[in-house]
């Protein structure tokens, strides 16, 4: 998984946009709003996320939002 490492006490565990409505700006709108609210409410030092290495679309999306990869870890999972 791609991992941006830091500690954030408040989080949401899943973020995704259905394939039928991707590439319409909805994901960017929702993420931008969530990040803005997090900064306003919690003033985090940083924000972290985890993305499976096989999820290339999500990796491109987050890199396009200026997230940087700080660590790559391998997790054994039946779902990957």
Coordinates of N, CA and C in Angstrom, one line a residue:
X1 N 0.8 -1.2 0.0 CA 0.0 0.0 0.0 C 0.9 1.2 0.0
X2 N 0.4 2.3 -0.6 CA 1.0 3.6 -0.6 C 0.6 4.2 0.8
X3 N 1.6 4.8 1.5 CA 1.3 5.3 2.8 C 1.9 6.7 2.9
X4 N 1.1 7.6 3.3 CA 1.6 8.9 3.6 C 1.6 9.0 5.1
X5 N 2.7 9.0 5.8 CA 2.8 8.8 7.2 C 2.7 10.0 8.0
X6 N 1.8 10.0 9.0 CA 1.7 11.0 10.0 C 0.5 10.6 10.9
X7 N 0.3 11.3 11.9 CA -0.8 11.0 12.8 C -1.9 12.0 12.7
X8 N -3.1 11.6 12.5 CA -4.3 12.4 12.4 C -5.4 11.7 13.3
X9 N -5.8 12.4 14.3 CA -6.7 11.8 15.2 C -8.1 11.5 14.7
X10 N -8.5 12.3 13.7 CA -9.8 12.2 13.1 C -9.7 11.8 11.6
X11 N -10.5 10.8 11.2 CA -10.4 10.4 9.9 C -11.7 9.8 9.3
X12 N -11.8 9.6 8.0 CA -12.8 8.8 7.5 C -12.1 7.6 6.8
X13 N -12.7 6.4 6.9 CA -12.0 5.2 6.5 C -12.1 4.9 5.0
X14 N -13.1 5.3 4.3 CA -13.2 5.0 2.9 C -13.6 6.2 2.1
X15 N -13.0 6.3 0.9 CA -13.4 7.4 0.0 C -13.3 6.8 -1.4
X16 N -14.4 6.9 -2.1 CA -14.5 6.4 -3.4 C -15.6 7.0 -4.2
X17 N -15.5 7.0 -5.5 CA -16.5 7.5 -6.4 C -16.9 6.4 -7.4
X18 N -18.1 6.2 -7.5 CA -18.6 5.1 -8.4 C -18.1 5.4 -9.8
X19 N -17.7 4.3 -10.5 CA -17.1 4.4 -11.8 C -18.0 5.2 -12.8
X20 N -19.3 5.1 -12.7 CA -20.2 5.8 -13.6 C -20.2 7.3 -13.5
X21 N -19.7 7.8 -12.4 CA -19.6 9.3 -12.2 C -18.2 9.8 -12.0
X22 N -17.2 9.0 -12.3 CA -15.8 9.5 -12.2 C -15.5 10.5 -13.4
X23 N -14.5 11.2 -13.2 CA -14.0 12.2 -14.2 C -14.9 13.4 -14.4
X24 N -15.8 13.7 -13.3 CA -16.7 14.8 -13.4 C -16.4 15.8 -12.3
X25 N -15.3 15.6 -11.6 CA -14.9 16.6 -10.5 C -15.5 16.3 -9.2
X26 N -16.4 15.3 -9.1 CA -17.0 15.0 -7.8 C -16.0 14.6 -6.7
X27 N -15.1 13.7 -7.1 CA -14.1 13.3 -6.1 C -13.2 14.4 -5.6
X28 N -12.8 15.3 -6.6 CA -12.0 16.4 -6.2 C -12.8 17.4 -5.3
X29 N -14.0 17.6 -5.6 CA -14.9 18.5 -4.8 C -15.0 17.9 -3.4
X30 N -15.3 16.6 -3.3 CA -15.5 16.0 -1.9 C -14.2 16.0 -1.1
X31 N -13.1 15.6 -1.8 CA -11.8 15.6 -1.0 C -11.4 17.0 -0.6
X32 N -11.5 18.0 -1.5 CA -11.2 19.3 -1.2 C -12.0 19.8 0.0
X33 N -13.3 19.5 0.0 CA -14.2 20.0 1.1 C -13.8 19.3 2.4
X34 N -13.5 18.0 2.3 CA -13.2 17.2 3.5 C -11.8 17.7 4.1
X35 N -10.9 18.0 3.3 CA -9.6 18.5 3.7 C -9.8 19.9 4.3
X36 N -10.6 20.7 3.7 CA -10.8 22.1 4.2 C -11.5 22.0 5.6
X37 N -12.5 21.2 5.7 CA -13.1 21.0 7.0 C -12.2 20.5 8.1
X38 N -11.4 19.5 7.7 CA -10.4 19.0 8.7 C -9.4 20.0 9.2
X39 N -8.9 20.9 8.2 CA -8.0 21.9 8.6 C -8.7 22.9 9.5
X40 N -10.0 23.3 9.2 CA -10.7 24.3 10.0 C -11.0 23.7 11.4
X41 N -11.5 22.5 11.5 CA -11.9 21.9 12.7 C -10.8 21.4 13.6
X42 N -9.8 20.8 13.0 CA -8.8 20.1 13.8 C -7.4 20.6 13.7
X43 N -7.1 21.4 12.7 CA -5.7 22.0 12.5 C -4.7 20.9 12.5
X44 N -4.8 19.9 11.7 CA -3.8 18.8 11.7 C -2.5 19.3 11.2
X45 N -1.4 18.6 11.7 CA -0.1 18.9 11.2 C 0.1 18.4 9.7
X46 N -0.6 17.3 9.5 CA -0.5 16.7 8.1 C -1.7 15.8 8.0
X47 N -1.9 15.3 6.8 CA -3.0 14.3 6.5 C -2.3 13.1 5.9
X48 N -2.8 11.9 6.3 CA -2.2 10.7 5.7 C -3.3 9.9 5.1
X49 N -2.9 9.0 4.2 CA -3.8 8.1 3.5 C -3.1 6.8 3.2
X50 N -3.9 5.8 2.9 CA -3.4 4.5 2.5 C -4.2 4.1 1.2
X51 N -3.4 3.7 0.2 CA -4.0 3.2 -1.0 C -3.3 1.9 -1.4
X52 N -4.1 1.0 -1.9 CA -3.5 -0.3 -2.3 C -2.6 0.0 -3.6
X53 N -1.5 -0.7 -3.7 CA -0.6 -0.4 -4.8 C -1.2 -0.8 -6.1
X54 N -2.2 -1.6 -6.2 CA -2.8 -2.0 -7.4 C -3.9 -1.0 -7.9
X55 N -4.2 -0.1 -7.0 CA -5.3 0.9 -7.3 C -4.6 2.2 -8.0
X56 N -4.2 2.0 -9.2 CA -3.4 3.0 -10.0 C -4.3 4.3 -10.2
X57 N -5.6 4.1 -10.4 CA -6.4 5.3 -10.5 C -6.4 6.2 -9.3
X58 N -6.5 5.6 -8.1 CA -6.5 6.3 -6.9 C -5.1 7.0 -6.7
X59 N -4.1 6.2 -7.0 CA -2.7 6.8 -6.8 C -2.5 8.0 -7.7
X60 N -3.0 8.0 -9.0 CA -2.9 9.1 -9.9 C -3.8 10.3 -9.3
X61 N -5.0 10.0 -8.8 CA -5.8 11.0 -8.2 C -5.2 11.7 -7.1
X62 N -4.6 11.0 -6.1 CA -4.0 11.6 -5.0 C -2.7 12.3 -5.3
X63 N -1.9 11.8 -6.2 CA -0.7 12.5 -6.7 C -1.1 13.8 -7.3
X64 N -2.2 13.8 -8.1 CA -2.7 15.0 -8.7 C -3.2 16.0 -7.7
X65 N -3.5 15.6 -6.5 CA -3.9 16.5 -5.4 C -2.7 16.9 -4.6
X66 N -1.5 16.7 -5.0 CA -0.2 17.0 -4.4 C 0.1 16.2 -3.2
X67 N -0.5 15.0 -3.0 CA 0.0 14.1 -2.0 C 1.3 13.4 -2.5
X68 N 2.1 13.2 -1.6 CA 3.4 12.6 -1.9 C 3.5 11.2 -1.2
X69 N 4.2 10.3 -1.8 CA 4.5 9.0 -1.2 C 5.6 9.1 -0.3
X70 N 5.4 8.7 1.0 CA 6.5 8.7 1.9 C 7.0 7.4 2.3
X71 N 6.1 6.4 2.1 CA 6.5 5.0 2.5 C 5.6 4.0 1.7
X72 N 6.2 2.9 1.2 CA 5.5 1.8 0.6 C 5.7 0.6 1.5
X73 N 4.5 0.0 1.9 CA 4.6 -1.1 2.7 C 3.8 -2.3 2.1
X74 N 4.2 -3.5 2.3 CA 3.5 -4.6 1.8 C 2.8 -5.2 3.0
X75 N 1.5 -5.4 2.7 CA 0.6 -6.0 3.7 C 0.0 -7.3 3.1
X76 N 0.1 -8.4 3.8 CA -0.5 -9.6 3.4 C -2.0 -9.5 3.6
X77 N -2.8 -9.7 2.5 CA -4.2 -9.6 2.6 C -4.9 -10.4 1.5
X78 N -5.9 -11.0 1.8 CA -6.6 -11.8 0.8 C -7.3 -10.9 -0.2
X79 N -7.5 -9.7 0.1 CA -8.2 -8.7 -0.8 C -7.3 -8.1 -1.8
X80 N -6.0 -8.2 -1.7 CA -5.1 -7.6 -2.7 C -4.6 -8.6 -3.7

